[in-house]
N, C-alpha and C. Protein backbone atom coordinates (compact mmCIF):
# COMPACT_ATOMS: atom_id res chain seq x y z
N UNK A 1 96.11 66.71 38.26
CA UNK A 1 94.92 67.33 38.87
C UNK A 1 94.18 68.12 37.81
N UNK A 2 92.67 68.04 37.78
CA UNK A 2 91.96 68.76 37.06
C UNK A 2 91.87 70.12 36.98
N UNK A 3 92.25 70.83 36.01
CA UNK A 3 92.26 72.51 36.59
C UNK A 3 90.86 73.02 36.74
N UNK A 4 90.78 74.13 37.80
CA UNK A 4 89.74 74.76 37.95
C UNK A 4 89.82 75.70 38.10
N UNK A 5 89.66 76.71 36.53
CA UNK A 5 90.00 77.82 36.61
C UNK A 5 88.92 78.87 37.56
N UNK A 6 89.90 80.15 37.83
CA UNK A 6 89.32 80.78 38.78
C UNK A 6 87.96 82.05 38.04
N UNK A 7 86.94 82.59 38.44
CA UNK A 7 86.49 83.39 37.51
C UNK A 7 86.95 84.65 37.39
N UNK A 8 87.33 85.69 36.79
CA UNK A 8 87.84 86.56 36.85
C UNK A 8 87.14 87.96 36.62
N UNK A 9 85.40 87.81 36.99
CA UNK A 9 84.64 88.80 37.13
C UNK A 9 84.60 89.41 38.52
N UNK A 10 84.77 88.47 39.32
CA UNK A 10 84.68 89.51 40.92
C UNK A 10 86.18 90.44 41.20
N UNK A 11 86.74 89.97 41.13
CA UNK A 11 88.35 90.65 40.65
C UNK A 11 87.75 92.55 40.06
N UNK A 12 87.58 91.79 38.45
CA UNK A 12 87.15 93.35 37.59
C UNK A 12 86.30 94.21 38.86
N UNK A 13 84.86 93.29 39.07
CA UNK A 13 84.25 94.26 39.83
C UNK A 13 84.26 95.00 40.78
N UNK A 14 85.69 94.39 41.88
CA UNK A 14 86.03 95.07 42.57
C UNK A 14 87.70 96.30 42.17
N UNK A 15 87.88 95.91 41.25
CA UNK A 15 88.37 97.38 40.57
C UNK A 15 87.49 98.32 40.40
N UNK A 16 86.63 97.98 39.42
CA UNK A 16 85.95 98.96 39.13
C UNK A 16 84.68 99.96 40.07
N UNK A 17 85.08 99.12 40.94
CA UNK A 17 84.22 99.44 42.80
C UNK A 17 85.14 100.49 43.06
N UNK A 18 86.20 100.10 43.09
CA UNK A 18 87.96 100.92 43.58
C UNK A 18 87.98 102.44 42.63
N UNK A 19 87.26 102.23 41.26
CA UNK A 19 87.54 103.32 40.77
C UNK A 19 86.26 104.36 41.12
N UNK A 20 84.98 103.79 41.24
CA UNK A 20 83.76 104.56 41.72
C UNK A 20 83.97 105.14 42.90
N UNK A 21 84.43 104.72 43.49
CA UNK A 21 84.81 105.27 45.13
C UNK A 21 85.91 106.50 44.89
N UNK A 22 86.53 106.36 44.12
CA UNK A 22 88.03 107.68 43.74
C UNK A 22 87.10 108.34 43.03
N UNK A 23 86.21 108.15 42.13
CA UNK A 23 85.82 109.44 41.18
C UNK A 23 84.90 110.47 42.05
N UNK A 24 84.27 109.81 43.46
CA UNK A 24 83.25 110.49 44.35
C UNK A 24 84.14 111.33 45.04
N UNK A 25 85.33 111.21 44.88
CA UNK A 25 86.22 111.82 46.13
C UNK A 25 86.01 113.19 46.00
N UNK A 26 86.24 113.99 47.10
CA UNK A 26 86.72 115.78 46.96
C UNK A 26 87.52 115.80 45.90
N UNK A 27 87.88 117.37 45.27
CA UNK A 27 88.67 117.76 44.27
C UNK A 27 89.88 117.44 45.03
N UNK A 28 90.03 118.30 45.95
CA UNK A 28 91.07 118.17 46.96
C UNK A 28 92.39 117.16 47.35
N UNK A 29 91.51 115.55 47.06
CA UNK A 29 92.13 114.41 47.60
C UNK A 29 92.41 113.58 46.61
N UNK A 30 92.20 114.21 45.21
CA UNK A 30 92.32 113.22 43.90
C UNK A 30 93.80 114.00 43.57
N UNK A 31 94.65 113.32 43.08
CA UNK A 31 95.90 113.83 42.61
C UNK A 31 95.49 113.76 40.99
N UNK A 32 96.20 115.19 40.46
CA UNK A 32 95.85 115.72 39.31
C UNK A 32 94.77 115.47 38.66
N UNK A 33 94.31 115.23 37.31
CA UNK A 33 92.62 115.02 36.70
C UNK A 33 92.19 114.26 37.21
N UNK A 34 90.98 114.08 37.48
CA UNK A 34 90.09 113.28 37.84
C UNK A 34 89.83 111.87 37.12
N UNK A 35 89.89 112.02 35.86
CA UNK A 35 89.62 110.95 34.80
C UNK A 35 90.86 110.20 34.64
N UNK A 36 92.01 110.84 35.15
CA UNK A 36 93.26 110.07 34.87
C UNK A 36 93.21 108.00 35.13
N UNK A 37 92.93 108.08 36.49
CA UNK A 37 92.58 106.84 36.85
C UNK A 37 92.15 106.27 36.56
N UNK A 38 90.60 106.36 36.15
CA UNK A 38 89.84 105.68 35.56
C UNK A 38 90.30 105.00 33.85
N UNK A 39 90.73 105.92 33.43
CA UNK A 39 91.30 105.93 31.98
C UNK A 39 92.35 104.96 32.30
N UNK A 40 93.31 105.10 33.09
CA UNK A 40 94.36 104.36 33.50
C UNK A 40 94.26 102.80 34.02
N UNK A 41 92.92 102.91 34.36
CA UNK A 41 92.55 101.47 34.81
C UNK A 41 91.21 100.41 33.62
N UNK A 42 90.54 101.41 33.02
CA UNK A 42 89.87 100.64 32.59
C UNK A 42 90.55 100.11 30.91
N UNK A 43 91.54 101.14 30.57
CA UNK A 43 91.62 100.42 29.44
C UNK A 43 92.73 99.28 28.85
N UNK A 44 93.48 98.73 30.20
CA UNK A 44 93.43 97.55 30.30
C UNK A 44 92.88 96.37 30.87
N UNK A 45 91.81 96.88 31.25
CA UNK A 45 90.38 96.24 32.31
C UNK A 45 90.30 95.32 31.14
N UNK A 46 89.41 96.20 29.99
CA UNK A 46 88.40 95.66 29.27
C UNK A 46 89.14 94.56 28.22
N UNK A 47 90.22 94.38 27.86
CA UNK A 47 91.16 93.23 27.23
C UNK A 47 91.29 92.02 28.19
N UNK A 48 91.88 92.63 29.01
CA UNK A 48 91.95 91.85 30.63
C UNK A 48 90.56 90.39 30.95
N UNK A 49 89.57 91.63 30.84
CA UNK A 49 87.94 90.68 31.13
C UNK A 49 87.59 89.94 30.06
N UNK A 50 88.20 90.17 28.92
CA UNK A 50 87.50 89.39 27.76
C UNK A 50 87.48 87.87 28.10
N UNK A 51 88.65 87.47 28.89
CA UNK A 51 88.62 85.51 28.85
C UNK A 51 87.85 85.92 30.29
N UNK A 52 87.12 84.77 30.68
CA UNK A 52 86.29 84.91 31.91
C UNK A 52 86.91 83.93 32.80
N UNK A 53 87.68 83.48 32.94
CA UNK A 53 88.25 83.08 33.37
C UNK A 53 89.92 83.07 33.76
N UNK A 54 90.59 83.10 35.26
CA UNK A 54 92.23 82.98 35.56
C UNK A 54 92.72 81.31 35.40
N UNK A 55 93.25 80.88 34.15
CA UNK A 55 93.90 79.75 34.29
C UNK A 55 95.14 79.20 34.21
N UNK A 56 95.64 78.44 34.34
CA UNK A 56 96.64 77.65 34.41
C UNK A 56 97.87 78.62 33.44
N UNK A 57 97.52 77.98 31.94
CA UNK A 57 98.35 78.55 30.87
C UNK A 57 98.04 79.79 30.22
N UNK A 58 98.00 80.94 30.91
CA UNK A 58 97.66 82.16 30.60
C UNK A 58 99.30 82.84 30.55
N UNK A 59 99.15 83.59 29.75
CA UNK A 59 99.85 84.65 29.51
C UNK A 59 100.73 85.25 30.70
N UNK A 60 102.07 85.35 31.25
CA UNK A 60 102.90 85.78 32.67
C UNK A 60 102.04 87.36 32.23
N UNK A 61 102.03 87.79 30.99
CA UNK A 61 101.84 89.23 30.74
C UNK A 61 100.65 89.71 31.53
N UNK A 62 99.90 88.84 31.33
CA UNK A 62 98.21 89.13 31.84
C UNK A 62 98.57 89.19 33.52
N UNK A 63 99.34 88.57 34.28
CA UNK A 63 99.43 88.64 35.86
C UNK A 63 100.13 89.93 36.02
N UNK A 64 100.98 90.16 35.10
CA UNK A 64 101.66 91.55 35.51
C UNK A 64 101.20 92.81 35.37
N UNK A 65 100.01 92.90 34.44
CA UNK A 65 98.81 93.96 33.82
C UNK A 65 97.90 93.68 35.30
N UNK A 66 97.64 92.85 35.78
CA UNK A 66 96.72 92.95 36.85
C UNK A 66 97.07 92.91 37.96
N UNK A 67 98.63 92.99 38.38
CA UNK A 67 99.58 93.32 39.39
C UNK A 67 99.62 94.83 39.47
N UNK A 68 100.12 95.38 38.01
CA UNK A 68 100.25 96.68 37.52
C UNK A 68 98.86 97.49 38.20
N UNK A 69 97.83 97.13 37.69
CA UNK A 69 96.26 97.97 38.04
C UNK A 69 95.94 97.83 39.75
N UNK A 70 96.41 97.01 39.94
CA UNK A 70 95.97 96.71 41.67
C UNK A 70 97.07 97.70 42.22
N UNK A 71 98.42 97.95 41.76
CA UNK A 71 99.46 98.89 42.57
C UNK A 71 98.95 99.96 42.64
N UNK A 72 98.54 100.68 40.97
CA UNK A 72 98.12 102.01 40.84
C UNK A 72 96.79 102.16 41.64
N UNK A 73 95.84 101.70 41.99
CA UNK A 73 95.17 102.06 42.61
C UNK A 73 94.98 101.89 44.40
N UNK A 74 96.26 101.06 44.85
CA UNK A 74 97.05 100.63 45.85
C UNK A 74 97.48 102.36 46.26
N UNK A 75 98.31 103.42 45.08
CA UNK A 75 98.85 104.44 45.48
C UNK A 75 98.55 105.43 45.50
N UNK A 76 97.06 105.20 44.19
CA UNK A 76 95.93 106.48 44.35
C UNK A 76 95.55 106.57 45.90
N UNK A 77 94.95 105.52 46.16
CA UNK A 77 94.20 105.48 47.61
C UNK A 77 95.05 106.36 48.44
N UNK A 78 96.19 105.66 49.06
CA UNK A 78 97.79 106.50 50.59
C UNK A 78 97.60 107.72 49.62
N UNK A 79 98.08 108.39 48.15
CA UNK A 79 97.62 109.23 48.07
C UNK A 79 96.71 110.58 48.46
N UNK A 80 95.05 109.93 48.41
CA UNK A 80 94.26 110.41 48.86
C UNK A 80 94.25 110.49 50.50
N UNK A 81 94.46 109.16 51.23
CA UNK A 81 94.81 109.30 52.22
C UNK A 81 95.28 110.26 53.08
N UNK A 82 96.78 110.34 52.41
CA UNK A 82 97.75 111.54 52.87
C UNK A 82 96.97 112.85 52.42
N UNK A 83 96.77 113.53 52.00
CA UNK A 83 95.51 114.46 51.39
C UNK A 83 94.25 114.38 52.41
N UNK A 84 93.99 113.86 52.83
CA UNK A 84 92.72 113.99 53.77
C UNK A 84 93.70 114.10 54.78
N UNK A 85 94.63 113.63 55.58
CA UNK A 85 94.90 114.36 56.76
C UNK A 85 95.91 115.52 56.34
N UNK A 86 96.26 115.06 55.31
CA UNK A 86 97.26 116.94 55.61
C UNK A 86 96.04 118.15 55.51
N UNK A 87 94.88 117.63 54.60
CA UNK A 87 93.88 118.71 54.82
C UNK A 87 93.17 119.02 56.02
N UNK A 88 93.36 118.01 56.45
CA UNK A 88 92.91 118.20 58.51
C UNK A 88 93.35 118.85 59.04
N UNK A 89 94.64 118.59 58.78
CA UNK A 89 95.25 119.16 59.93
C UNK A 89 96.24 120.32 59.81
N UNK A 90 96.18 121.16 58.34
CA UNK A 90 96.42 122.39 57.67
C UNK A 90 95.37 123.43 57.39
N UNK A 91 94.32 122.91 57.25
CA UNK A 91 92.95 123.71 57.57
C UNK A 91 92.05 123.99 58.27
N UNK A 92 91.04 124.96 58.28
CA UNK A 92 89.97 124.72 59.21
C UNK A 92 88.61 124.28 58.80
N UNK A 93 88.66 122.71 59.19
CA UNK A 93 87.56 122.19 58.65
C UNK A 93 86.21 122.03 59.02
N UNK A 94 85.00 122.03 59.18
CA UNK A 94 83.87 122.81 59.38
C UNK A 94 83.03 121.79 58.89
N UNK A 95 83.31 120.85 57.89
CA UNK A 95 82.10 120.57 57.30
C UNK A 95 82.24 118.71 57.21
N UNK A 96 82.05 118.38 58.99
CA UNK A 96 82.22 117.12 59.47
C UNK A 96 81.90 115.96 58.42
N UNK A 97 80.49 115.87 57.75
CA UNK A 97 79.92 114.45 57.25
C UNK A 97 80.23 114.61 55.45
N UNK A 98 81.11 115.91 55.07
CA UNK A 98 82.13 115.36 54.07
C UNK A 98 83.12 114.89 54.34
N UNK A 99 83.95 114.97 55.65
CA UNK A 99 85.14 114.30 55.70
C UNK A 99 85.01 113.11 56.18
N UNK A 100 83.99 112.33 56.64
CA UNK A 100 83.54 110.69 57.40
C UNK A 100 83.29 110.65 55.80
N UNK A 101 82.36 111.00 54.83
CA UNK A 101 82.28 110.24 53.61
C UNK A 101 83.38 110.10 52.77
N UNK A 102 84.12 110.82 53.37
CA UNK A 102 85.64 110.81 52.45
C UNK A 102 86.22 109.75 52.69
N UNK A 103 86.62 109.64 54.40
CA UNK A 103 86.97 108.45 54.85
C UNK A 103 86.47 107.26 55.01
N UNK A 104 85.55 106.88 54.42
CA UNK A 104 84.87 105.81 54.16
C UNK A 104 85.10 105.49 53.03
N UNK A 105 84.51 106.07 51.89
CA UNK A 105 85.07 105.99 50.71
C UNK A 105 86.64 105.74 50.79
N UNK A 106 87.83 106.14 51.47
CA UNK A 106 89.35 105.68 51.10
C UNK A 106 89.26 104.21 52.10
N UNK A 107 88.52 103.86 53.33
CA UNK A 107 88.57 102.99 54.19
C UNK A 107 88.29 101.55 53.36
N UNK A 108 87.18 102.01 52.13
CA UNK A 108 86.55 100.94 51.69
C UNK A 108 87.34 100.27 50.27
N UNK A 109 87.80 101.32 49.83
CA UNK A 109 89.03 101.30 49.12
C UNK A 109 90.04 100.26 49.09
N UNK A 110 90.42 100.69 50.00
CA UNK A 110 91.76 100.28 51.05
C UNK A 110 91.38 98.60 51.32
N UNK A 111 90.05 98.15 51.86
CA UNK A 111 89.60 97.17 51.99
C UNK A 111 89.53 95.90 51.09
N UNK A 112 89.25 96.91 49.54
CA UNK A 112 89.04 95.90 48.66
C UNK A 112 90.16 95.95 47.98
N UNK A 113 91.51 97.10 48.12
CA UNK A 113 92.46 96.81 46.98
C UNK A 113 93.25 95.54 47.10
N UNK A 114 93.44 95.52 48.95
CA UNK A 114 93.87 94.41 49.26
C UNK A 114 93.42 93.12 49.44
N UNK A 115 92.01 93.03 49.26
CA UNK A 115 91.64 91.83 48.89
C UNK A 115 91.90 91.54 47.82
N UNK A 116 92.44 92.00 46.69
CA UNK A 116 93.06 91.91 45.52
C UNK A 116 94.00 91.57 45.64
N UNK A 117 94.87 92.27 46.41
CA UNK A 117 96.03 91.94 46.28
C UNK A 117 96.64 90.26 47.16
N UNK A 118 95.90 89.68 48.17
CA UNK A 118 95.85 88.56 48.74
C UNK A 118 95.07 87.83 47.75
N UNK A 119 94.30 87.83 47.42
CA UNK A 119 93.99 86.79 46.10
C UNK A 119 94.86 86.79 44.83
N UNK A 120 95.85 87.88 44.54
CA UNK A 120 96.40 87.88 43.19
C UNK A 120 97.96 87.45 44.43
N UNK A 121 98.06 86.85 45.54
CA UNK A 121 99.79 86.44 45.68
C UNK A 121 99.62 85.57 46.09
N UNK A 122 98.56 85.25 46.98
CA UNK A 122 98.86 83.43 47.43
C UNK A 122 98.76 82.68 46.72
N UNK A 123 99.87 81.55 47.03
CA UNK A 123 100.48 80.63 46.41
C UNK A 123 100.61 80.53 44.52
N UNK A 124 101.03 82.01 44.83
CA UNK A 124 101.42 82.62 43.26
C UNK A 124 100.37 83.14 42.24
N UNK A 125 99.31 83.04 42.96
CA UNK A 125 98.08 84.29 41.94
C UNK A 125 97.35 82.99 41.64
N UNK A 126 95.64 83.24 40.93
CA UNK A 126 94.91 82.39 40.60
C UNK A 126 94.57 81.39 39.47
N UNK A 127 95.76 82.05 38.65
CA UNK A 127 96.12 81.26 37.53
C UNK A 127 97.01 79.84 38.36
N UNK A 128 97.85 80.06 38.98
CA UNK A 128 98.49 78.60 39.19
C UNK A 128 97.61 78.04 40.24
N UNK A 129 96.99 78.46 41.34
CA UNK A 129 96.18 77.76 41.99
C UNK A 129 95.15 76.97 41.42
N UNK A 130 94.42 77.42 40.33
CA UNK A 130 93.68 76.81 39.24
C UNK A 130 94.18 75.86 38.63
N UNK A 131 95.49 75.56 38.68
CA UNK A 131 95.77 74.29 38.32
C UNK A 131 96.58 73.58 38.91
N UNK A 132 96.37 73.54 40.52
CA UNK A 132 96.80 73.16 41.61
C UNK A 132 98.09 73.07 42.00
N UNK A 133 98.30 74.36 42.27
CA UNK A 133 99.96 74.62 42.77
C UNK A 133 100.15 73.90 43.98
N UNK A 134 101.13 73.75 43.81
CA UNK A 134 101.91 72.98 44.89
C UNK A 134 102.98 73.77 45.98
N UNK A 135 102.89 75.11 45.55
CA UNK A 135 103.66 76.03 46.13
C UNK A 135 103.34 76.23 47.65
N UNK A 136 103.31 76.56 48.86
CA UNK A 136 103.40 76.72 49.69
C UNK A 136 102.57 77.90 49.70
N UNK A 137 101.26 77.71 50.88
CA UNK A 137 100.68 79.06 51.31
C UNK A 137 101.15 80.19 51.68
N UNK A 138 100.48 81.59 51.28
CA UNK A 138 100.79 82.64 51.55
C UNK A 138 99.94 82.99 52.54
N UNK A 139 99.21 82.06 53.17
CA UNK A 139 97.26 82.65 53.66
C UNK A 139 97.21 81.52 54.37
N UNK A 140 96.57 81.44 55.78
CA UNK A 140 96.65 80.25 56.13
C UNK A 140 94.99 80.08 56.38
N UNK A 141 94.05 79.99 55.93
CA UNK A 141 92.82 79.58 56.06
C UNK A 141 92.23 79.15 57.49
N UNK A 142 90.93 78.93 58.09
CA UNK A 142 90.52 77.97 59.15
C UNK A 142 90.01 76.87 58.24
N UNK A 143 89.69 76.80 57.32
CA UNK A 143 89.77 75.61 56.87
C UNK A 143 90.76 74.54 56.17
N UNK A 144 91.59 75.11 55.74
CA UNK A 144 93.08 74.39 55.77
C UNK A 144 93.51 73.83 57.09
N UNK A 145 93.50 74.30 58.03
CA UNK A 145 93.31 73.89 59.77
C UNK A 145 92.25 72.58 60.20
N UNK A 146 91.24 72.91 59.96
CA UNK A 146 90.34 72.29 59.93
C UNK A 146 89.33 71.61 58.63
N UNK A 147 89.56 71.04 57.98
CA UNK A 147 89.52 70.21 56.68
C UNK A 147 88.13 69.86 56.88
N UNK A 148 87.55 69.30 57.95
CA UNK A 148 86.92 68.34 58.87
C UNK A 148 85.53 69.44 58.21
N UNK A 149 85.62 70.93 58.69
CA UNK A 149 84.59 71.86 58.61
C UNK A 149 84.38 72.52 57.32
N UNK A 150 84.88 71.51 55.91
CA UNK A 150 84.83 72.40 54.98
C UNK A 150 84.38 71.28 53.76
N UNK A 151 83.69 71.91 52.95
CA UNK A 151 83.90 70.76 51.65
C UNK A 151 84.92 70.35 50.99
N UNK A 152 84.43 68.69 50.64
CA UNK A 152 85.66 68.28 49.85
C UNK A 152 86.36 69.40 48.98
N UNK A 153 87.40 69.44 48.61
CA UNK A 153 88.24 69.37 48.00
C UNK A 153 88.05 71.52 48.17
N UNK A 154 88.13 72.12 48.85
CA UNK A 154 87.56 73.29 49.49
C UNK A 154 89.02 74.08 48.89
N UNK A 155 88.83 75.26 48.18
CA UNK A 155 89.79 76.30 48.24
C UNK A 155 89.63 77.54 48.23
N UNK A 156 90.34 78.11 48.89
CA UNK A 156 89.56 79.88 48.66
C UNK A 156 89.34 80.52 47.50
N UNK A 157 88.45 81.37 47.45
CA UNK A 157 87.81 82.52 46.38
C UNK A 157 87.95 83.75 46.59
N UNK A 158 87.88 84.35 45.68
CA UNK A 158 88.08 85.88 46.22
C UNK A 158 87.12 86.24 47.05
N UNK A 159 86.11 85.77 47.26
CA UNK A 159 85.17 86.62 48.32
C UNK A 159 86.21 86.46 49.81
N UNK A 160 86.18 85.13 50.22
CA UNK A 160 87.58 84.81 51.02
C UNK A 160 88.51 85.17 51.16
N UNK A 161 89.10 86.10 49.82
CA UNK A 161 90.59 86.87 50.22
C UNK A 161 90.05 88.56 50.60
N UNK A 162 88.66 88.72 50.31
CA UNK A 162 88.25 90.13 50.29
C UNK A 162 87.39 90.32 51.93
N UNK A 163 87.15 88.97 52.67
CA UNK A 163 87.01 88.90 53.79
C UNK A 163 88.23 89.15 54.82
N UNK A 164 88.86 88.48 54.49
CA UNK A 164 89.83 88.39 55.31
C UNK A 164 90.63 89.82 55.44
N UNK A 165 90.62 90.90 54.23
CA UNK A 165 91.59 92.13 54.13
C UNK A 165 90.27 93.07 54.69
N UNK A 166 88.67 92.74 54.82
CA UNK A 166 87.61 93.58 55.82
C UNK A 166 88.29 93.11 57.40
N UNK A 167 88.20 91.95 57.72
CA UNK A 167 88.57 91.58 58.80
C UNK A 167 90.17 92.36 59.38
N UNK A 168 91.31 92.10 58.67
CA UNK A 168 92.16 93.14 58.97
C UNK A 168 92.27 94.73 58.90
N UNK A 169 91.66 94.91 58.09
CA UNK A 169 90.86 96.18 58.27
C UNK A 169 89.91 96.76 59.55
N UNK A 170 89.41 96.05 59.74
CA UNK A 170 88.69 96.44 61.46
C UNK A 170 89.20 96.65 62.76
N UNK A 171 90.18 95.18 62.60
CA UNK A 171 90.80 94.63 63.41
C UNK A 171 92.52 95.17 63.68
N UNK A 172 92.70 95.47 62.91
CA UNK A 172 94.40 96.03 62.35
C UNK A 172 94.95 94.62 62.81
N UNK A 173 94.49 93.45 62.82
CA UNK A 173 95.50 92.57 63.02
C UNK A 173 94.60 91.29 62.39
N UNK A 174 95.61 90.25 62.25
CA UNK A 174 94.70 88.52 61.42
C UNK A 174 93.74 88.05 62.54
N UNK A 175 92.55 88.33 61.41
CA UNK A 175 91.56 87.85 62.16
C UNK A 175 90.18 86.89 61.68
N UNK A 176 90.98 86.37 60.60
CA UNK A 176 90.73 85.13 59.57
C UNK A 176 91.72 84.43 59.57
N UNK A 177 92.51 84.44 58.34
CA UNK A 177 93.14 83.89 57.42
C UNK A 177 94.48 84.47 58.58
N UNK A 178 95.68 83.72 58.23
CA UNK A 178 96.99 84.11 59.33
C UNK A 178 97.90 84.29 58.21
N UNK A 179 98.86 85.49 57.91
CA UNK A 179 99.71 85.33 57.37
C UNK A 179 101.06 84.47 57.12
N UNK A 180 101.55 83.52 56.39
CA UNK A 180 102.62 82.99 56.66
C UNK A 180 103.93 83.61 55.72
N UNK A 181 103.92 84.14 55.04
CA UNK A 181 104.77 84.31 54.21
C UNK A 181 105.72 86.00 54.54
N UNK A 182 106.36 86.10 54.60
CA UNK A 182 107.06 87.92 54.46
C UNK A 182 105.98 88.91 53.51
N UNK A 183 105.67 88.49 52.08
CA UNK A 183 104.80 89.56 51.17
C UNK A 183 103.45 89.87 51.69
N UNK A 184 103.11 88.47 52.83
CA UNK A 184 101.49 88.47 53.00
C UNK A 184 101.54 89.25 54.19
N UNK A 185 102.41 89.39 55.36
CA UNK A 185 102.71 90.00 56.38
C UNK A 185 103.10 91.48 56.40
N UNK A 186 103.51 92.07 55.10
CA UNK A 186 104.40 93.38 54.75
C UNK A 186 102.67 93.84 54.16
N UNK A 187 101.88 92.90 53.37
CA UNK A 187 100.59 93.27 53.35
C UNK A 187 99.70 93.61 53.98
N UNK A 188 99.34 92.56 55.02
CA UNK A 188 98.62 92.47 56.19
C UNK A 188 99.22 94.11 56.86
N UNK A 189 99.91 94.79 56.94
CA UNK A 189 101.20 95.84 57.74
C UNK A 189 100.22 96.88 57.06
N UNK A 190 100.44 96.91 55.85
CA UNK A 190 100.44 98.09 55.12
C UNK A 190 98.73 98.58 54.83
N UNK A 191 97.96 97.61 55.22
CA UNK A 191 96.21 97.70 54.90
C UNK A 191 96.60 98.20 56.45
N UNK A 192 96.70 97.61 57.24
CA UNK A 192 96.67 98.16 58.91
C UNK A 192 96.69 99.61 59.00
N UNK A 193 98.13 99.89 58.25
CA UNK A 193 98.38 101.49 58.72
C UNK A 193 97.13 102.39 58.05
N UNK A 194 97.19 101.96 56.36
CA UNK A 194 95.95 102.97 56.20
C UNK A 194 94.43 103.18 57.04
N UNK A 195 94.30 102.04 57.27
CA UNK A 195 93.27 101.35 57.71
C UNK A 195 92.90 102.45 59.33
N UNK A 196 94.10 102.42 60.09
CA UNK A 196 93.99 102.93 61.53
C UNK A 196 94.36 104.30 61.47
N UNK A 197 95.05 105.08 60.33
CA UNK A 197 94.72 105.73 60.00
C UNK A 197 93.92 106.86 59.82
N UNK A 198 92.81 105.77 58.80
CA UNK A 198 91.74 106.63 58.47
C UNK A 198 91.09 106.25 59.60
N UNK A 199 90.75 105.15 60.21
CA UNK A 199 89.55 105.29 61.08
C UNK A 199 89.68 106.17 62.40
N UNK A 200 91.40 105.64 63.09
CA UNK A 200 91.50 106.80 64.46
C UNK A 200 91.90 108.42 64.29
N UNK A 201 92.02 108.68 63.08
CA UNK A 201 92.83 109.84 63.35
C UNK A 201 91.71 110.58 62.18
N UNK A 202 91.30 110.23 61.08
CA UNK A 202 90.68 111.15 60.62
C UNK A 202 88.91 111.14 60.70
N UNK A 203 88.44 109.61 60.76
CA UNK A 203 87.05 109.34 61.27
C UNK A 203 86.86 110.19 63.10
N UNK A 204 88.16 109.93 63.67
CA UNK A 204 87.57 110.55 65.25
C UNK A 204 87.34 112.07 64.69
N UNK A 205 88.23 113.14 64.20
CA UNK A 205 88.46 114.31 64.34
C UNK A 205 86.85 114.87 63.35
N UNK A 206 86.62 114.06 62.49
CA UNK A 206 85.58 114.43 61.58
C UNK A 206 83.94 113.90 63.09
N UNK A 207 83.72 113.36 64.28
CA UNK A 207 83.31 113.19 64.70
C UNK A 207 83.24 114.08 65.66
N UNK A 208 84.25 114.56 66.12
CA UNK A 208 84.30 115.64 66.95
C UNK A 208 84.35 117.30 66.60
N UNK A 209 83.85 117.48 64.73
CA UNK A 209 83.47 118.60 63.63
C UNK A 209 82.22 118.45 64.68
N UNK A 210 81.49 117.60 64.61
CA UNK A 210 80.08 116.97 64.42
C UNK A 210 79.21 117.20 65.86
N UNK A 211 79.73 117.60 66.56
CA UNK A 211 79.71 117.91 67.89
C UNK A 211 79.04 119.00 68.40
C-alpha cells in the first residue's frame, strides 16, 4: 500500500492552542511559573515540526516526544482544574465572568488535548496509519460502518479525532466515533470527568455569582 503520510501541522497547532489557553489562566490556577509550560512544550515543538509530515519510518523517539507533550499538558489542565474548584469552594468568590472564562478556557483545553490524544493512539498513532496499519481500530468511525457514505479509500484526520473528543465533551458520552479498545474507553472516561466537571459544577456555580 502507498503511504500517506499524515500532516503534522494541525497536531502543533493545537498544542500550541493548549498552551495559549494556560498562559490566559488566573495566577491562581497555573501551578508554579507561568512560563514553565510553555518552555516545556515548545522546545521540543519546534524540532518536532521541522519534517511536515507523520510517516511510516520515523523515529519510535519522535512518537514518544509527542506522547510526552500531550501528557504534560493532559496534567497541567486536571491541575488547573482541581484549582478552580478548590478555589470555589474554599473562597468567597464574587467575580462570576472570571470564573466562566476560566472554565472555558480549561473546558477547551480539555477538548483539544484529547483530540490529540485519539489521533496519536488509534491503531497505533499516525505514523503507522500512514502506511496502512493493519492493526485493529481504537475508534470506530460512521464511516467505517458505512463505507457506502464516504470517499474512496476514506480515513480519519485529526480534525475527526478533535471532533469526536468536542462531541464527548458535550455529551460525556460517544457521540461520533465509538470506542473499541480499553485505552480509547479509559480516554473517552477521563475527558468526561473533566469535562462534567467543569461544565456542572464550576460553569453552574459561576452562573449563579452572576445572578
Amino acid at each position: 500500500m502507498t503511504p500517506r503520510p499524515e500532516p503534522r501541522w494541525p497536531a502543533s497547532l493545537a498544542l500550541l492552542s493548549c498552551v495559549g489557553l494556560y498562559v490566559i489562566l488566573p495566577n491562581r490556577l497555573v501551578v508554579g511559573p507561568r512560563w514553565i509550560l510553555p518552555v516545556l512544550i515548545a522546545l521540543p515543538l519546534i524540532p518536532l515540526s521541522a519534517r511536515r509530515h507523520r510517516h511510516p519510518n520515523e523515529s519510535p523517539h519522535v512518537r514518544r516526544a509527542t506522547l510526552s507533550l500531550i501528557g504534560l499538558v493532559t496534567l497541567a489542565n486536571v491541575a488547573s482544574m482541581a484549582l478552580l474548584v478548590h478555589h470555589l469552594l474554599n473562597t468567597q468568590v464574587t467575580q462570576g465572568r472570571n470564573l466562566i472564562y476560566a472554565a472555558v478556557s480549561v473546558w477547551l483545553t480539555n477538548v483539544i488535548v484529547y483530540g490529540l490524544w485519539f489521533w496519536e493512539i488509534d491503531r497505533g498513532g499516525p505514523q503507522l496509519r500512514a502506511g496502512g496499519s493493519e492493526r485493529l481500530p481504537d475508534l470506530q468511525f460512521p464511516q467505517m460502518e458505512n463505507p457506502q457514505y464516504a470517499p474512496k479509500g476514506w480515513r480519519p484526520r485529526f480534525t475527526d479525532y478533535l471532533y469526536t473528543s468536542f462531541a464527548n465533551g458535550t455529551s460525556f458520552a460517544p457521540a461520533d466515533a465509538m470506542p473499541l479498545t480499553l485505552l480509547a474507553k479509559t480516554l473517552f472516561l477521563g475527558e468526561s470527568i473533566v469535562s462534567l466537571v467543569t461544565i456542572a459544577v464550576v460553569a453552574a456555580r459561576a452562573v449563579n455569582i452572576l445572578k
